[in-house]
Coordinates of N, CA, C and O in Angstrom, one line a residue:
M1 N -20.7 -57.0 -136.0 CA -20.4 -58.0 -135.0 C -19.0 -58.6 -135.1 O -18.6 -59.6 -134.5
T2 N -18.1 -58.1 -136.0 CA -16.8 -58.6 -136.0 C -15.9 -58.1 -134.9 O -14.7 -58.5 -135.0
V3 N -16.2 -57.2 -134.1 CA -15.4 -56.6 -133.1 C -15.1 -57.7 -132.2 O -13.8 -57.7 -131.7
I4 N -16.0 -58.4 -131.7 CA -15.8 -59.4 -130.7 C -14.7 -60.5 -131.0 O -13.8 -60.5 -130.3
P5 N -14.8 -61.0 -132.1 CA -13.7 -62.0 -132.4 C -12.3 -61.3 -132.6 O -11.3 -61.9 -132.2
T6 N -12.3 -60.1 -133.0 CA -11.0 -59.3 -133.1 C -10.4 -59.1 -131.8 O -9.2 -59.2 -131.6
L7 N -11.3 -58.9 -130.6 CA -10.7 -58.7 -129.4 C -10.4 -59.9 -128.9 O -9.5 -60.0 -127.8
I8 N -11.0 -61.0 -128.9 CA -10.7 -62.3 -128.3 C -9.5 -63.0 -129.0 O -8.9 -63.8 -128.2
S9 N -9.3 -62.9 -130.2 CA -8.2 -63.7 -130.9 C -6.9 -63.5 -130.3 O -6.2 -64.4 -130.1
P10 N -6.5 -62.3 -129.8 CA -5.2 -62.2 -129.1 C -5.1 -63.0 -127.9 O -4.1 -63.5 -127.3
V11 N -6.3 -63.0 -127.0 CA -6.4 -63.8 -125.8 C -6.2 -65.2 -126.1 O -5.5 -66.0 -125.4
L12 N -6.8 -65.7 -127.1 CA -6.8 -67.1 -127.4 C -5.4 -67.5 -127.9 O -5.1 -68.6 -127.8
A13 N -4.7 -66.6 -128.4 CA -3.4 -67.0 -128.8 C -2.3 -67.1 -127.6 O -1.3 -67.8 -127.9
L14 N -2.7 -66.6 -126.5 CA -2.0 -66.7 -125.3 C -2.0 -68.0 -124.6 O -1.1 -68.3 -123.6
T15 N -3.1 -68.8 -124.8 CA -3.2 -70.0 -124.0 C -2.1 -71.0 -124.3 O -1.8 -71.3 -125.6
P16 N -1.6 -71.7 -123.4 CA -0.7 -72.6 -123.6 C -1.3 -73.9 -124.3 O -2.4 -74.2 -124.1
A17 N -0.3 -74.8 -124.9 CA -0.8 -75.9 -125.4 C -1.2 -76.9 -124.4 O -0.7 -76.9 -123.3
V18 N -2.2 -77.7 -124.7 CA -2.8 -78.7 -123.7 C -1.8 -79.9 -123.6 O -1.5 -80.5 -124.7
V19 N -1.4 -80.3 -122.5 CA -0.5 -81.5 -122.5 C -1.4 -82.8 -122.0 O -2.3 -82.7 -121.2
T20 N -1.3 -83.8 -122.9 CA -2.1 -85.1 -122.6 C -1.5 -85.7 -121.5 O -0.4 -85.7 -121.3
W21 N -2.5 -86.3 -120.8 CA -1.9 -87.0 -119.5 C -1.2 -88.3 -119.9 O -1.6 -89.2 -120.8
T22 N -0.1 -88.6 -119.4 CA 0.8 -89.8 -119.4 C 1.2 -90.1 -118.0 O 1.0 -89.3 -117.1
P23 N 1.7 -91.3 -117.8 CA 2.1 -91.6 -116.5 C 3.3 -90.6 -115.9 O 3.6 -90.5 -114.7
K24 N 4.2 -90.1 -117.0 CA 5.3 -89.0 -116.5 C 4.7 -87.8 -116.1 O 5.1 -87.3 -115.1
V25 N 3.5 -87.4 -116.6 CA 2.7 -86.3 -116.1 C 2.3 -86.5 -114.7 O 2.3 -85.7 -113.8
G26 N 1.5 -87.7 -114.5 CA 1.1 -88.0 -113.1 C 2.4 -88.1 -112.1 O 2.3 -87.7 -111.0
L27 N 3.5 -88.7 -112.6 CA 4.7 -88.8 -111.7 C 5.1 -87.4 -111.2 O 5.4 -87.0 -110.2
V28 N 5.0 -86.4 -112.2 CA 5.6 -85.0 -111.9 C 4.6 -84.4 -110.8 O 5.0 -83.8 -109.9
M29 N 3.3 -84.7 -111.0 CA 2.4 -84.0 -110.2 C 2.4 -84.7 -108.7 O 2.4 -83.9 -107.8
I30 N 2.7 -85.9 -108.7 CA 2.9 -86.6 -107.4 C 4.0 -86.1 -106.7 O 4.0 -85.8 -105.5
L31 N 5.2 -85.9 -107.4 CA 6.3 -85.3 -106.9 C 6.3 -84.1 -106.4 O 6.8 -83.7 -105.3
C32 N 5.6 -83.2 -107.1 CA 5.3 -81.8 -106.7 C 4.5 -81.8 -105.4 O 4.7 -80.8 -104.5
N33 N 3.5 -82.7 -105.3 CA 2.7 -82.7 -104.0 C 3.4 -83.2 -102.9 O 3.2 -82.8 -101.7
V34 N 4.4 -84.1 -103.1 CA 5.3 -84.7 -101.9 C 6.2 -83.5 -101.6 O 6.4 -83.2 -100.3
I35 N 6.7 -82.7 -102.5 CA 7.6 -81.5 -102.1 C 6.8 -80.6 -101.3 O 7.2 -79.9 -100.4
A36 N 5.5 -80.2 -101.8 CA 4.7 -79.3 -101.1 C 4.3 -79.7 -99.7 O 4.3 -78.9 -98.7
I37 N 4.1 -80.9 -99.5 CA 3.8 -81.5 -98.2 C 5.0 -81.4 -97.2 O 5.1 -81.3 -96.1
A38 N 6.1 -81.8 -97.7 CA 7.4 -81.6 -97.0 C 7.6 -80.1 -96.7 O 8.1 -79.8 -95.4
I39 N 7.4 -79.1 -97.6 CA 7.4 -77.8 -97.3 C 6.3 -77.5 -96.2 O 6.8 -76.6 -95.1
G40 N 5.3 -78.0 -96.4 CA 4.1 -77.7 -95.1 C 4.6 -78.2 -93.9 O 4.4 -77.6 -92.8
K41 N 5.2 -79.4 -94.0 CA 5.5 -80.1 -92.6 C 6.6 -79.2 -91.9 O 6.6 -79.3 -90.7
A42 N 7.4 -78.7 -92.6 CA 8.6 -77.9 -92.1 C 8.1 -76.5 -91.6 O 8.8 -75.7 -90.7
T43 N 7.0 -75.9 -92.2 CA 6.7 -74.5 -92.1 C 5.4 -74.3 -91.2 O 5.2 -73.2 -90.9
I44 N 4.4 -75.1 -91.3 CA 3.2 -74.8 -90.6 C 3.3 -75.0 -89.1 O 3.7 -76.1 -88.7
K45 N 3.0 -74.0 -88.4 CA 3.1 -74.0 -86.9 C 2.2 -75.0 -86.3 O 2.7 -75.6 -85.4
Y46 N 0.8 -75.0 -86.5 CA 0.1 -75.9 -86.0 C -0.5 -76.9 -87.1 O -1.8 -76.6 -87.5
P47 N 0.1 -77.8 -87.5 CA -0.4 -78.7 -88.6 C -1.6 -79.6 -88.2 O -2.3 -79.9 -89.2
N48 N -1.9 -79.8 -87.0 CA -3.0 -80.6 -86.6 C -4.3 -79.9 -86.2 O -5.1 -80.4 -85.6
E49 N -4.3 -78.6 -86.5 CA -5.4 -77.7 -86.0 C -6.6 -78.0 -86.9 O -6.3 -78.1 -88.1
G50 N -7.7 -77.9 -86.2 CA -9.0 -78.2 -87.1 C -9.5 -79.4 -87.2 O -9.2 -80.3 -86.1
L51 N -10.3 -79.9 -88.2 CA -10.8 -81.1 -88.3 C -9.6 -82.3 -88.5 O -8.8 -82.0 -89.1
A52 N -9.9 -83.3 -87.8 CA -9.0 -84.6 -87.8 C -9.3 -85.4 -89.0 O -10.4 -85.5 -89.5
L53 N -8.3 -85.8 -89.6 CA -8.4 -86.9 -90.6 C -8.4 -88.3 -90.2 O -8.1 -88.6 -88.9
P54 N -9.1 -89.3 -90.9 CA -9.3 -90.6 -90.4 C -8.0 -91.3 -89.6 O -8.1 -91.9 -88.6
N55 N -6.9 -91.1 -90.3 CA -5.6 -91.9 -89.7 C -4.5 -91.1 -90.0 O -4.0 -90.7 -91.0
N56 N -4.0 -90.5 -88.7 CA -3.0 -89.5 -88.9 C -1.6 -90.2 -89.4 O -0.8 -89.4 -89.9
S57 N -1.4 -91.4 -89.2 CA -0.2 -91.9 -89.8 C -0.1 -91.8 -91.2 O 1.1 -91.8 -91.7
F58 N -1.3 -91.9 -91.9 CA -1.2 -91.7 -93.4 C -1.0 -90.4 -93.9 O -0.5 -90.1 -94.9
F59 N -1.4 -89.4 -93.0 CA -1.3 -87.9 -93.5 C -0.2 -87.2 -92.9 O -0.4 -86.0 -92.8
G60 N 0.7 -87.6 -92.1 CA 1.8 -87.1 -91.6 C 1.4 -86.0 -90.3 O 2.1 -85.3 -90.1
G61 N 0.3 -86.4 -89.7 CA -0.1 -85.6 -88.5 C -0.9 -84.4 -88.9 O -1.1 -83.5 -88.1
F62 N -1.3 -84.2 -90.2 CA -1.9 -82.9 -90.6 C -3.3 -83.0 -90.2 O -4.1 -84.1 -90.3
G63 N -4.0 -81.8 -90.0 CA -5.3 -81.7 -89.8 C -5.9 -81.5 -91.2 O -5.2 -81.5 -92.2
H64 N -7.2 -81.4 -91.5 CA -7.8 -81.2 -92.8 C -7.3 -79.9 -93.6 O -7.1 -80.0 -94.6
G65 N -7.4 -78.8 -92.9 CA -6.9 -77.6 -93.4 C -5.5 -77.7 -94.0 O -5.1 -77.2 -95.0
A66 N -4.5 -78.3 -93.2 CA -3.2 -78.3 -93.6 C -2.9 -79.2 -94.7 O -2.3 -78.9 -95.7
L67 N -3.8 -80.3 -94.6 CA -3.6 -81.2 -95.9 C -4.3 -80.6 -97.1 O -3.6 -80.7 -98.3
L68 N -5.2 -80.0 -96.9 CA -5.8 -79.2 -98.1 C -5.0 -78.1 -98.7 O -4.7 -77.9 -99.8
A69 N -4.2 -77.5 -97.8 CA -3.3 -76.3 -98.2 C -2.4 -76.9 -98.7 O -1.8 -76.3 -99.9
T70 N -1.5 -77.9 -98.3 CA -0.4 -78.4 -98.9 C -0.6 -79.0 -100.3 O 0.2 -78.8 -101.2
T71 N -1.6 -79.8 -100.5 CA -1.9 -80.4 -101.7 C -2.3 -79.4 -102.7 O -2.1 -79.6 -103.9
S72 N -3.0 -78.3 -102.3 CA -3.4 -77.1 -103.1 C -2.1 -76.6 -103.7 O -1.9 -76.3 -104.9
L73 N -1.1 -76.2 -102.8 CA 0.2 -75.8 -103.2 C 0.8 -76.7 -104.2 O 1.4 -76.2 -105.2
G74 N 0.9 -78.0 -103.9 CA 1.4 -78.9 -104.8 C 1.0 -79.0 -106.0 O 1.6 -79.2 -107.2
H75 N -0.4 -78.7 -106.3 CA -1.1 -78.8 -107.6 C -0.6 -77.4 -108.4 O -0.4 -77.7 -109.6
I76 N -0.6 -76.4 -107.6 CA 0.0 -75.3 -108.4 C 1.3 -75.4 -108.8 O 1.6 -75.0 -109.8
I77 N 2.2 -75.9 -107.9 CA 3.7 -76.1 -108.4 C 3.6 -77.1 -109.5 O 4.3 -77.0 -110.3
G78 N 2.9 -78.2 -109.4 CA 2.7 -79.1 -110.4 C 2.3 -78.7 -111.7 O 2.8 -78.9 -112.8
I79 N 1.3 -77.8 -111.8 CA 0.8 -77.2 -113.1 C 2.0 -76.4 -113.8 O 2.3 -76.6 -115.0
G80 N 2.7 -75.7 -113.0 CA 3.9 -75.0 -113.6 C 5.0 -75.8 -114.0 O 5.6 -75.6 -114.9
A81 N 5.1 -76.8 -113.2 CA 6.3 -77.8 -113.6 C 5.9 -78.5 -114.8 O 6.7 -78.8 -115.8
I82 N 4.6 -79.0 -114.9 CA 4.3 -79.8 -116.2 C 4.3 -78.9 -117.4 O 4.8 -79.3 -118.4
Q83 N 3.8 -77.6 -117.3 CA 3.8 -76.7 -118.3 C 5.2 -76.3 -118.8 O 5.6 -76.4 -120.0
G84 N 6.1 -76.3 -117.7 CA 7.5 -76.0 -118.1 C 8.2 -77.0 -118.8 O 8.9 -76.8 -119.6
L85 N 8.0 -78.3 -118.2 CA 8.6 -79.4 -118.8 C 8.0 -79.8 -120.3 O 8.9 -80.2 -121.1
A86 N 6.9 -79.4 -120.4 CA 6.2 -79.8 -121.7 C 6.8 -78.7 -122.8 O 7.0 -79.1 -123.9
A87 N 6.9 -77.5 -122.2 CA 7.3 -76.5 -123.3 C 8.9 -76.7 -123.6 O 9.2 -76.4 -124.8
S88 N 9.6 -77.2 -122.7 CA 11.1 -77.6 -123.0 C 11.2 -78.9 -123.7 O 12.4 -79.1 -124.1
G89 N 10.2 -79.6 -123.9 CA 10.2 -80.8 -124.5 C 10.5 -82.0 -123.8 O 10.7 -83.2 -124.3
V90 N 10.5 -82.0 -122.6 CA 10.8 -83.0 -121.6 C 9.7 -84.1 -121.6 O 9.8 -85.3 -121.5
L91 N 8.4 -83.5 -121.4 CA 7.3 -84.2 -121.4 C 6.7 -84.3 -122.7 O 6.6 -83.6 -123.3

């Protein structure tokens, strides 16, 4: 039964270190989401298609799908930015 830990140990060695949450980490995530929303605002052809959000002035005229897509992209960019900044010692 020692075969399983032998196969898993190289995989566990590849996982990045966990970054603890600080206000700097939160600020990086917010900035990445704002950048992704700006990218979405410039590139989405029909941003208000689909379900409407409660107040369009707060959400930039986006519909439900466009807002979900842009904030999802923002979180993906944010994860990479936080991991990269933490690895370089900035965070």
